[in-house]
Tab-separated table of C-alpha atoms in Angstrom:
chain	number	residue	atom	x	y	z
A	1	MET	CA	0.000	0.000	0.000
A	2	ARG	CA	2.797	2.413	0.969
A	3	LYS	CA	4.622	1.677	-2.289
A	4	SER	CA	1.487	2.332	-4.357
A	5	VAL	CA	0.932	5.695	-2.641
A	6	GLN	CA	4.536	6.773	-3.230
A	7	VAL	CA	4.425	5.694	-6.882
A	8	GLY	CA	1.126	7.548	-7.241
A	9	LYS	CA	2.761	10.750	-5.996
A	10	TYR	CA	5.498	10.512	-8.624
A	11	VAL	CA	3.007	9.693	-11.400
A	12	VAL	CA	0.659	12.596	-10.554
A	13	SER	CA	3.629	14.957	-10.228
A	14	ASP	CA	5.074	13.919	-13.595
A	15	PHE	CA	1.682	14.173	-15.316
A	16	ILE	CA	0.950	17.675	-14.010
A	17	ALA	CA	4.495	18.785	-14.834
A	18	SER	CA	4.143	17.527	-18.412
A	19	VAL	CA	0.776	19.281	-18.868
A	20	VAL	CA	2.208	22.573	-17.598
A	21	VAL	CA	5.399	22.264	-19.666
A	22	TRP	CA	3.602	21.624	-22.967
A	23	LEU	CA	1.191	24.494	-22.275
A	24	LEU	CA	4.055	26.902	-21.527
A	25	PHE	CA	6.021	25.667	-24.512
A	26	SER	CA	2.999	26.181	-26.778
A	27	LEU	CA	2.723	29.763	-25.535
A	28	ILE	CA	6.416	30.288	-26.291
A	29	ARG	CA	5.828	29.032	-29.818
A	30	TYR	CA	3.066	31.601	-30.416
A	31	ASP	CA	5.314	34.554	-31.234
A	32	ASP	CA	7.671	32.472	-33.362
A	33	VAL	CA	5.365	30.071	-35.194
A	34	ALA	CA	1.639	30.366	-34.518
A	35	VAL	CA	1.236	33.846	-36.006
A	36	TYR	CA	2.321	32.338	-39.323
A	37	GLU	CA	-0.264	29.550	-39.122
A	38	GLY	CA	-3.425	31.643	-39.366
A	39	PHE	CA	-4.310	32.412	-35.740
A	40	ASP	CA	-5.818	35.908	-35.550
A	41	SER	CA	-5.309	36.465	-31.836
A	42	PHE	CA	-3.620	35.052	-28.780
A	43	GLY	CA	-7.026	34.129	-27.305
A	44	VAL	CA	-7.897	31.966	-30.310
A	45	TYR	CA	-4.491	30.293	-30.105
A	46	LEU	CA	-4.878	29.681	-26.355
A	47	ALA	CA	-8.312	28.065	-26.842
A	48	HIS	CA	-6.820	25.906	-29.588
A	49	ILE	CA	-4.068	24.698	-27.230
A	50	PHE	CA	-6.515	23.660	-24.492
A	51	LEU	CA	-8.720	21.777	-26.925
A	52	HIS	CA	-5.904	20.219	-28.931
A	53	LYS	CA	-5.479	16.470	-28.444
A	54	TRP	CA	-1.716	16.721	-27.985
A	55	GLN	CA	-2.144	18.744	-24.806
A	56	MET	CA	-3.294	15.505	-23.110
A	57	LEU	CA	-1.565	12.870	-25.226
A	58	ILE	CA	1.950	14.250	-24.792
A	59	PRO	CA	1.799	13.996	-20.953
A	60	LEU	CA	0.765	10.360	-21.438
A	61	PHE	CA	3.835	9.949	-23.660
A	62	TRP	CA	6.016	11.215	-20.790
A	63	LEU	CA	4.394	8.820	-18.297
A	64	ALA	CA	4.988	5.911	-20.679
A	65	LEU	CA	8.633	6.938	-21.145
A	66	PHE	CA	9.231	7.266	-17.397
A	67	TRP	CA	7.502	3.910	-16.779
A	68	PHE	CA	9.663	2.145	-19.359
A	69	SER	CA	12.751	3.771	-17.836
A	70	GLY	CA	12.023	1.920	-14.591
A	71	TYR	CA	11.715	5.117	-12.573
A	72	TYR	CA	8.530	3.969	-10.836
A	73	ASN	CA	9.811	0.443	-10.062
A	74	ARG	CA	11.591	1.422	-6.862
A	75	PRO	CA	9.930	4.445	-5.235
A	76	PHE	CA	11.958	4.139	-2.021
A	77	GLY	CA	15.668	4.554	-1.380
A	78	LYS	CA	16.228	7.067	-4.189
A	79	SER	CA	19.199	9.384	-3.743
A	80	ARG	CA	19.257	13.016	-4.884
A	81	LEU	CA	22.152	12.292	-7.250
A	82	THR	CA	20.395	9.285	-8.799
A	83	GLU	CA	17.236	11.384	-9.106
A	84	LEU	CA	19.163	14.128	-10.901
A	85	PHE	CA	20.886	11.957	-13.499
A	86	SER	CA	17.848	9.746	-14.097
A	87	THR	CA	15.608	12.755	-14.762
A	88	LEU	CA	18.275	14.471	-16.844
A	89	GLY	CA	18.848	11.449	-19.057
A	90	PHE	CA	15.257	10.528	-19.844
A	91	VAL	CA	14.084	14.132	-20.181
A	92	THR	CA	16.773	14.567	-22.849
A	93	VAL	CA	15.597	11.432	-24.667
A	94	GLY	CA	11.953	12.505	-24.487
A	95	VAL	CA	12.641	16.058	-25.665
A	96	LEU	CA	14.624	14.751	-28.642
A	97	ILE	CA	11.689	12.517	-29.626
A	98	LEU	CA	9.152	15.362	-29.319
A	99	PHE	CA	11.399	17.838	-31.092
A	100	PHE	CA	11.934	15.669	-34.157
A	101	THR	CA	8.293	14.522	-34.171
A	102	PHE	CA	6.487	17.861	-33.744
A	103	VAL	CA	8.689	20.931	-33.528
A	104	LEU	CA	10.819	20.202	-36.591
A	105	ASN	CA	7.665	20.349	-38.735
A	106	ASP	CA	7.268	24.037	-37.900
A	107	LEU	CA	8.567	26.547	-40.426
A	108	PRO	CA	9.976	29.479	-38.427
A	109	HIS	CA	11.357	32.563	-40.162
A	110	SER	CA	14.835	31.775	-38.765
A	111	TYR	CA	16.590	28.480	-38.103
A	112	GLN	CA	17.958	29.996	-34.901
A	113	LEU	CA	14.473	29.527	-33.501
A	114	TYR	CA	14.923	25.751	-33.662
A	115	TYR	CA	17.721	26.023	-31.102
A	116	ASP	CA	15.666	28.374	-28.941
A	117	MET	CA	12.651	26.069	-28.987
A	118	PHE	CA	14.697	22.915	-28.271
A	119	PHE	CA	16.449	24.364	-25.230
A	120	SER	CA	13.256	26.041	-24.030
A	121	LEU	CA	11.421	22.702	-24.084
A	122	TRP	CA	14.368	20.863	-22.541
A	123	GLY	CA	14.840	23.421	-19.748
A	124	LEU	CA	11.152	23.619	-18.877
A	125	GLN	CA	10.686	19.844	-18.881
A	126	PHE	CA	13.742	19.198	-16.738
A	127	VAL	CA	13.142	21.876	-14.104
A	128	ILE	CA	9.363	21.432	-13.743
A	129	THR	CA	9.763	17.617	-13.609
A	130	TYR	CA	12.813	17.464	-11.356
A	131	VAL	CA	11.845	19.955	-8.620
A	132	PRO	CA	8.587	18.184	-7.552
A	133	ARG	CA	10.332	14.819	-7.766
A	134	LEU	CA	13.086	16.107	-5.499
A	135	LEU	CA	10.557	17.357	-2.951
A	136	ILE	CA	8.740	14.002	-2.929
A	137	THR	CA	12.042	12.129	-2.573
A	138	GLN	CA	13.237	14.350	0.288
A	139	ALA	CA	9.924	13.914	2.109
A	140	GLY	CA	10.288	10.143	1.714
A	141	LEU	CA	13.876	10.211	3.004
A	142	ARG	CA	12.752	12.163	6.089
A	143	LYS	CA	10.100	9.531	6.824
A	144	ILE	CA	12.701	6.780	6.445
A	145	ARG	CA	15.123	8.525	8.820
A	146	CYS	CA	12.475	9.061	11.463
A	147	GLY	CA	11.450	5.398	11.259
A	148	GLU	CA	7.981	5.935	9.794
A	149	TRP	CA	8.903	4.029	6.603
A	150	ALA	CA	11.605	1.824	8.059
A	151	SER	CA	12.357	-1.571	6.523
A	152	ASN	CA	12.435	-4.382	9.085
A	153	VAL	CA	15.803	-6.158	9.080
A	154	LEU	CA	16.693	-9.369	10.887
A	155	ILE	CA	20.435	-9.797	11.390
A	156	ILE	CA	21.999	-13.244	11.438
A	157	GLY	CA	24.925	-12.983	13.825
A	158	VAL	CA	25.582	-11.600	17.298
A	159	GLY	CA	29.263	-10.678	17.093
A	160	GLU	CA	31.136	-7.456	16.456
A	161	ASN	CA	30.258	-7.282	12.737
A	162	ALA	CA	26.572	-7.748	13.515
A	163	PHE	CA	26.705	-5.030	16.163
A	164	HIS	CA	28.392	-2.472	13.881
A	165	ILE	CA	26.231	-3.137	10.825
A	166	ALA	CA	23.123	-2.787	13.002
A	167	GLU	CA	24.339	0.635	14.124
A	168	ASP	CA	24.958	1.694	10.515
A	169	LEU	CA	21.553	0.479	9.362
A	170	ARG	CA	19.764	2.190	12.259
A	171	ARG	CA	21.532	5.431	11.337
A	172	LEU	CA	20.156	5.077	7.800
A	173	GLY	CA	16.600	4.600	9.032
A	174	TYR	CA	16.294	0.790	9.064
A	175	HIS	CA	14.468	-0.936	11.909
A	176	ILE	CA	16.403	-3.826	13.421
A	177	VAL	CA	13.925	-6.523	14.411
A	178	GLY	CA	16.571	-8.437	16.317
A	179	PHE	CA	19.531	-10.786	16.066
A	180	VAL	CA	19.879	-14.532	15.585
A	181	SER	CA	22.910	-16.362	16.914
A	182	VAL	CA	24.598	-18.918	14.673
A	183	GLY	CA	27.035	-21.181	16.500
A	184	ALA	CA	28.637	-18.236	18.307
A	185	LYS	CA	30.488	-18.832	21.525
A	186	GLN	CA	29.086	-16.983	24.500
A	187	GLU	CA	32.256	-14.920	24.954
A	188	ASP	CA	32.239	-13.845	21.259
A	189	ALA	CA	28.763	-12.316	21.464
A	190	VAL	CA	28.733	-8.502	21.460
A	191	VAL	CA	25.018	-7.896	20.944
A	192	ASP	CA	23.001	-7.429	24.119
A	193	ARG	CA	21.173	-10.578	25.206
A	194	SER	CA	17.816	-8.788	25.251
A	195	LEU	CA	18.087	-8.182	21.485
A	196	ARG	CA	18.786	-11.821	20.616
A	197	LEU	CA	15.616	-13.505	19.428
A	198	GLY	CA	17.029	-17.020	19.388
A	199	ASP	CA	19.404	-19.281	17.530
A	200	GLN	CA	19.401	-20.773	14.027
A	201	GLU	CA	17.208	-23.701	15.064
A	202	SER	CA	14.443	-21.332	16.224
A	203	LEU	CA	14.576	-19.266	13.007
A	204	PRO	CA	11.297	-20.692	11.538
A	205	GLU	CA	9.395	-19.624	14.670
A	206	ILE	CA	11.074	-16.188	14.626
A	207	MET	CA	10.162	-15.627	10.964
A	208	ALA	CA	6.567	-16.668	11.597
A	209	ARG	CA	6.319	-14.350	14.605
A	210	GLU	CA	8.141	-11.234	13.384
A	211	ARG	CA	7.495	-9.025	10.347
A	212	VAL	CA	10.766	-9.146	8.415
A	213	ASP	CA	11.479	-7.380	5.104
A	214	GLU	CA	15.176	-8.225	4.662
A	215	LEU	CA	17.761	-10.612	6.057
A	216	VAL	CA	21.366	-9.563	6.684
A	217	VAL	CA	24.079	-12.099	7.438
A	218	ALA	CA	26.919	-10.520	9.422
A	219	LEU	CA	29.184	-13.164	10.932
A	220	ASP	CA	32.622	-12.468	12.391
A	221	LYS	CA	34.274	-15.673	11.192
A	222	ALA	CA	32.731	-18.165	8.841
A	223	GLY	CA	34.211	-20.456	6.238
A	224	SER	CA	32.645	-20.497	2.793
A	225	THR	CA	31.005	-23.891	3.442
A	226	HIS	CA	29.483	-22.733	6.721
A	227	LEU	CA	28.287	-19.496	5.124
A	228	LEU	CA	26.690	-21.371	2.220
A	229	ASN	CA	24.855	-23.668	4.619
A	230	ILE	CA	23.444	-20.637	6.437
A	231	LEU	CA	22.390	-19.004	3.169
A	232	TYR	CA	20.728	-22.224	2.003
A	233	SER	CA	18.653	-22.267	5.181
A	234	LEU	CA	17.459	-18.699	4.479
A	235	TYR	CA	16.417	-19.067	0.831
A	236	CYS	CA	13.108	-20.670	1.768
A	237	TYR	CA	11.856	-17.368	3.264
A	238	LYS	CA	11.929	-15.730	-0.192
A	239	LEU	CA	13.258	-12.406	1.117
A	240	PRO	CA	16.214	-10.265	0.000
A	241	ILE	CA	19.359	-11.641	1.625
A	242	LYS	CA	22.504	-9.551	1.984
A	243	ILE	CA	25.852	-10.355	3.544
A	244	LEU	CA	28.591	-8.046	4.711
A	245	ALA	CA	31.445	-7.910	2.192
A	246	ASP	CA	35.103	-7.712	3.083
A	247	LYS	CA	38.350	-7.969	1.125
A	248	SER	CA	39.115	-11.439	2.362
A	249	SER	CA	35.722	-12.811	1.399
A	250	SER	CA	35.179	-14.679	-1.832
A	251	TRP	CA	31.821	-12.907	-1.960
A	252	SER	CA	33.607	-9.608	-2.600
A	253	GLN	CA	33.622	-10.563	-6.292
A	254	VAL	CA	29.821	-10.663	-6.333
A	255	LYS	CA	27.783	-7.564	-7.164
A	256	ILE	CA	27.901	-5.256	-4.131
A	257	LYS	CA	25.059	-2.933	-3.263
A	258	THR	CA	26.448	-0.136	-1.118
A	259	ILE	CA	23.907	1.572	1.101
A	260	LYS	CA	25.597	4.896	1.869
A	261	GLY	CA	28.905	3.376	2.875
A	262	VAL	CA	27.666	-0.029	4.094
A	263	PRO	CA	28.990	-2.615	1.598
A	264	LEU	CA	26.448	-5.403	1.246
A	265	VAL	CA	26.478	-8.290	-1.198
A	266	ASP	CA	22.986	-9.024	-2.463
A	267	VAL	CA	23.062	-12.799	-2.940
A	268	THR	CA	19.414	-13.031	-4.012
A	269	GLY	CA	19.439	-10.289	-6.635
A	270	ASN	CA	20.315	-10.391	-10.300
A	271	ASN	CA	21.530	-7.962	-12.943
A	272	PHE	CA	18.167	-7.411	-14.638
A	273	LEU	CA	17.791	-3.635	-15.000
A	274	PRO	CA	14.439	-1.951	-14.205
A	275	ILE	CA	14.125	-0.694	-17.797
A	276	GLU	CA	14.618	-4.276	-19.037
A	277	GLN	CA	12.038	-5.560	-16.547
A	278	ASN	CA	9.424	-3.162	-17.899
A	279	ILE	CA	10.196	-3.899	-21.538
A	280	LYS	CA	9.961	-7.630	-20.746
A	281	PHE	CA	6.589	-7.069	-19.022
A	282	PHE	CA	5.288	-5.115	-22.030
A	283	MET	CA	6.529	-7.771	-24.480
A	284	ASP	CA	4.945	-10.539	-22.388
A	285	LYS	CA	1.504	-8.927	-22.520
A	286	THR	CA	1.510	-7.779	-26.138
A	287	LEU	CA	3.041	-10.941	-27.622
A	288	SER	CA	0.777	-13.232	-25.581
A	289	LEU	CA	-2.327	-11.388	-26.753
A	290	PHE	CA	-1.009	-11.460	-30.316
A	291	PHE	CA	-0.322	-15.217	-30.266
A	292	LEU	CA	-3.658	-16.044	-28.623
A	293	VAL	CA	-5.444	-14.274	-31.484
A	294	VAL	CA	-3.211	-15.361	-34.378
A	295	LEU	CA	-2.926	-18.992	-33.269
A	296	SER	CA	-6.622	-19.409	-32.485
A	297	PRO	CA	-7.181	-21.586	-35.626
A	298	LEU	CA	-4.330	-23.839	-34.476
A	299	PHE	CA	-5.903	-23.990	-31.012
A	300	LEU	CA	-9.168	-25.184	-32.550
A	301	TYR	CA	-7.387	-27.856	-34.594
A	302	ILE	CA	-5.424	-29.114	-31.564
A	303	ALA	CA	-8.613	-29.174	-29.476
A	304	TYR	CA	-10.289	-31.287	-32.159
A	305	ARG	CA	-7.357	-33.727	-32.279
A	306	VAL	CA	-7.180	-34.036	-28.480
A	307	LYS	CA	-10.883	-34.873	-28.249
A	308	ARG	CA	-10.636	-37.351	-31.137
A	309	ASP	CA	-7.535	-39.001	-29.680
A	310	SER	CA	-8.964	-39.937	-26.280
A	311	PRO	CA	-11.935	-39.178	-24.025
A	312	GLY	CA	-11.585	-36.316	-21.590
A	313	SER	CA	-11.231	-32.546	-21.494
A	314	VAL	CA	-9.189	-30.592	-24.037
A	315	PHE	CA	-7.267	-28.597	-21.454
A	316	PHE	CA	-5.335	-29.802	-18.449
A	317	GLY	CA	-4.972	-27.611	-15.358
A	318	GLN	CA	-2.467	-28.276	-12.607
A	319	GLU	CA	-1.285	-26.322	-9.573
A	320	ARG	CA	2.271	-25.011	-9.818
A	321	ILE	CA	4.330	-22.741	-7.582
A	322	GLY	CA	5.109	-19.393	-9.138
A	323	TYR	CA	6.355	-15.893	-8.359
A	324	ARG	CA	7.123	-15.320	-4.660
A	325	GLY	CA	6.104	-18.915	-3.970
A	326	LYS	CA	2.423	-18.332	-4.754
A	327	PRO	CA	0.486	-21.261	-6.237
A	328	PHE	CA	-1.355	-20.830	-9.523
A	329	THR	CA	-3.068	-23.059	-12.084
A	330	ILE	CA	-1.024	-23.724	-15.206
A	331	TYR	CA	-2.900	-24.654	-18.392
A	332	LYS	CA	-1.844	-27.083	-21.107
A	333	PHE	CA	-3.425	-29.112	-23.843
A	334	ARG	CA	-4.023	-32.567	-22.385
A	335	THR	CA	-1.368	-35.033	-23.571
A	336	MET	CA	-2.199	-37.975	-21.274
A	337	TYR	CA	-5.078	-40.335	-20.753
A	338	LEU	CA	-7.519	-39.653	-17.930
A	339	ASN	CA	-6.461	-40.637	-14.375
A	340	ALA	CA	-2.803	-40.673	-15.422
A	341	GLU	CA	-1.742	-39.789	-11.871
A	342	GLU	CA	-4.200	-41.808	-9.856
A	343	ARG	CA	-1.213	-43.348	-8.041
A	344	GLY	CA	0.285	-39.955	-7.207
A	345	PRO	CA	2.509	-37.331	-8.921
A	346	LEU	CA	4.846	-38.789	-11.538
A	347	LEU	CA	7.202	-37.195	-14.046
A	348	SER	CA	6.763	-38.198	-17.658
A	349	SER	CA	9.414	-40.293	-19.417
A	350	GLU	CA	10.255	-40.701	-23.102
A	351	ASN	CA	8.244	-43.901	-23.553
A	352	ASP	CA	5.533	-43.073	-21.027
A	353	CYS	CA	2.489	-45.252	-21.701
A	354	ARG	CA	0.237	-42.601	-20.147
A	355	VAL	CA	0.855	-40.235	-23.087
A	356	THR	CA	-1.656	-40.357	-25.934
A	357	PRO	CA	-0.490	-40.748	-29.562
A	358	PHE	CA	-1.237	-37.135	-30.442
A	359	GLY	CA	0.119	-36.143	-27.031
A	360	ARG	CA	3.536	-37.424	-28.125
A	361	VAL	CA	3.411	-35.157	-31.162
A	362	MET	CA	2.428	-32.158	-29.045
A	363	ARG	CA	5.169	-32.801	-26.489
A	364	LYS	CA	7.799	-33.201	-29.231
A	365	TYR	CA	6.953	-29.801	-30.724
A	366	ARG	CA	5.973	-28.177	-27.377
A	367	LEU	CA	2.447	-27.547	-28.686
A	368	ASP	CA	0.922	-28.587	-25.377
A	369	GLU	CA	2.396	-25.438	-23.788
A	370	LEU	CA	0.475	-23.001	-26.043
A	371	PRO	CA	-2.439	-22.362	-23.592
A	372	GLN	CA	0.114	-20.871	-21.216
A	373	PHE	CA	-0.046	-17.643	-23.213
A	374	TRP	CA	-3.217	-17.163	-21.170
A	375	ASN	CA	-1.175	-17.609	-17.975
A	376	VAL	CA	1.218	-14.926	-19.215
A	377	LEU	CA	-1.628	-12.560	-20.027
A	378	LYS	CA	-3.043	-13.103	-16.523
A	379	GLY	CA	0.323	-12.324	-14.939
A	380	ASP	CA	1.043	-15.797	-13.543
A	381	MET	CA	3.929	-16.406	-15.932
A	382	SER	CA	6.320	-14.794	-18.390
A	383	LEU	CA	7.312	-15.855	-21.899
A	384	VAL	CA	10.820	-16.679	-20.667
A	385	GLY	CA	11.699	-17.800	-17.166
A	386	PRO	CA	12.409	-20.895	-15.086
A	387	ARG	CA	9.758	-23.574	-15.557
A	388	PRO	CA	7.338	-23.764	-12.595
A	389	GLU	CA	7.229	-27.018	-10.657
A	390	ARG	CA	4.754	-28.724	-8.359
A	391	ARG	CA	5.241	-28.387	-4.629
A	392	TYR	CA	5.603	-32.177	-4.371
A	393	PHE	CA	8.781	-32.095	-6.494
A	394	ILE	CA	10.037	-28.774	-5.075
A	395	ASP	CA	10.137	-30.327	-1.611
A	396	GLN	CA	12.405	-33.051	-2.986
A	397	ILE	CA	14.592	-30.675	-5.005
A	398	VAL	CA	15.373	-28.292	-2.133
A	399	GLU	CA	16.622	-31.150	0.027
A	400	LYS	CA	19.579	-31.430	-2.368
A	401	ALA	CA	19.576	-27.931	-3.919
A	402	PRO	CA	18.160	-25.301	-1.508
A	403	PHE	CA	19.122	-22.511	-3.919
A	404	TYR	CA	16.128	-23.571	-6.028
A	405	TYR	CA	14.123	-21.057	-3.981
A	406	LEU	CA	15.980	-18.239	-5.775
A	407	LEU	CA	13.917	-18.994	-8.882
A	408	HIS	CA	10.788	-17.833	-7.062
A	409	ASN	CA	12.156	-14.273	-7.271
A	410	VAL	CA	11.138	-14.143	-10.947
A	411	ARG	CA	8.015	-15.172	-12.794
A	412	PRO	CA	8.162	-18.667	-14.275
A	413	GLY	CA	8.170	-18.954	-18.052
A	414	ILE	CA	6.613	-20.884	-20.907
A	415	THR	CA	10.149	-21.615	-22.061
A	416	SER	CA	13.461	-21.488	-20.238
A	417	LEU	CA	17.173	-21.962	-20.695
A	418	GLY	CA	16.814	-25.291	-18.909
A	419	MET	CA	14.170	-26.467	-21.376
A	420	VAL	CA	16.087	-25.527	-24.539
A	421	LYS	CA	19.440	-26.754	-23.226
A	422	TYR	CA	18.336	-29.800	-21.265
A	423	GLY	CA	14.730	-30.621	-22.126
A	424	TYR	CA	12.220	-32.587	-20.095
A	425	ALA	CA	13.369	-34.192	-16.847
A	426	GLU	CA	12.298	-37.730	-15.975
A	427	ASN	CA	13.284	-37.718	-12.301
A	428	VAL	CA	14.318	-35.371	-9.500
A	429	ASP	CA	18.051	-35.830	-10.176
A	430	GLN	CA	17.539	-34.691	-13.758
A	431	MET	CA	15.457	-31.767	-12.507
A	432	ILE	CA	18.438	-30.727	-10.364
A	433	GLU	CA	20.747	-31.036	-13.385
A	434	ARG	CA	18.407	-28.818	-15.380
A	435	LEU	CA	18.300	-26.414	-12.441
A	436	LYS	CA	21.917	-25.414	-13.175
A	437	TYR	CA	20.796	-23.797	-16.422
A	438	ASP	CA	17.901	-21.991	-14.721
A	439	ILE	CA	20.196	-20.602	-12.020
A	440	LEU	CA	22.590	-19.481	-14.775
A	441	TYR	CA	19.677	-17.678	-16.421
A	442	TYR	CA	18.602	-16.106	-13.130
A	443	GLU	CA	22.074	-14.725	-12.399
A	444	ASN	CA	22.500	-13.302	-15.914
A	445	MET	CA	19.006	-12.166	-16.861
A	446	SER	CA	18.853	-9.731	-19.768
A	447	LEU	CA	16.623	-8.963	-22.721
A	448	MET	CA	19.234	-10.372	-25.089
A	449	MET	CA	19.234	-13.679	-23.222
A	450	ASP	CA	15.416	-13.778	-23.353
A	451	ILE	CA	15.469	-13.155	-27.108
A	452	THR	CA	18.127	-15.859	-27.574
A	453	ILE	CA	16.039	-18.393	-25.627
A	454	LEU	CA	12.939	-17.506	-27.669
A	455	ILE	CA	14.885	-18.071	-30.913
A	456	TYR	CA	16.063	-21.484	-29.698
A	457	THR	CA	12.507	-22.295	-28.620
A	458	VAL	CA	11.179	-21.484	-32.094
A	459	LYS	CA	13.875	-23.786	-33.496
A	460	THR	CA	12.733	-26.537	-31.132
A	461	VAL	CA	9.086	-26.079	-32.130
A	462	PHE	CA	9.812	-26.337	-35.858
A	463	THR	CA	12.393	-29.145	-35.697
A	464	GLY	CA	11.064	-31.093	-32.728
A	465	LYS	CA	14.602	-31.216	-31.303
A	466	GLY	CA	16.460	-29.458	-28.535
A	467	ILE	CA	19.936	-27.963	-28.941
């Protein structure tokens, strides 16, 4: 709720700023351009501006540009410097687009006026956009410092590092829920006993009892194996996990997110930029709608073949675990006979007798996955992302590979790097082997990788073979 309100403030501010800027810019253009376009008086020109469609459509253009830029993705934790350069960069891009689309069509009596109009539009848009944004950001920072908007942090560790990082985070406006001891000797503990909520074994009860937004691991001495074991035990909570970086740590090579001088390694994040996230979201929706419409004749043909092949429904729905660990119903064309899992959940194999004859054809060319465009349109899935699994198999996977929980930080996909590189898995061990590709995708997410996977998927569909 708090995030929505803060985003709303930025959106309303940007919209009003864009309306005012285009109105002022249109008035500036009157002396230089409008008098040559047949307007008899300033009043007639002013009425024309208010009634002109571009007076409302251009502000919507600015909102779309700022949304695609990722500006609204993270309304909290903005710095003044980041605010400045972000606004400066995208205002410049937007002004260039508007200038070459609209202003360049004007025919002023001097080409010098082009320069005047460009810098007038650029200056107005930057100042009138940036100043309200800065005020909103500063008001948000004050609320964070005074604890009104504090993020709740649970610190794993009770030693000197844990004590100092807690002090730094409190200074920055974070609320420290408490500390959890992990194999620390009594004499090594620095944190006051009253602030210790328990040990590692009592962590599930602590997480169920307390409201925690982030986890920070700050141990004084821990080998890489011990640290990994601790991290594996935290992945199941599906929260951002950060560890304190130091020069001697192998984690210092991982991407470090510095919070005003506090070096933290975000071990649950990836390199997917906000602008890429928004473009991916837009592509997911538009392409899914496009394919649902264009492929509707193919859907009808497949439905006919499924019904002719064996009795039962055309579509098959099954519960899977998706984004942030939330269950959803995934849809496929039915490829198996009825009651195929009457003995419990089973993975399909190459010569599975439960698969119908036409089901084998669909599975070979991935045609059974086509109804999942509806899942993408609903927001359950993405075009590209790790394949969603059933909770029954997830419980078995995480016993051997706890880092599987990282995949719940992104929406599952119709296709994935694991599917095009490895294919279908016939048992849990093969699912863990395929998981390596999905983790590789998660750590290196980018639009180019998504496009590459889609190209390989198209190849698989047309050839019936993986790569």
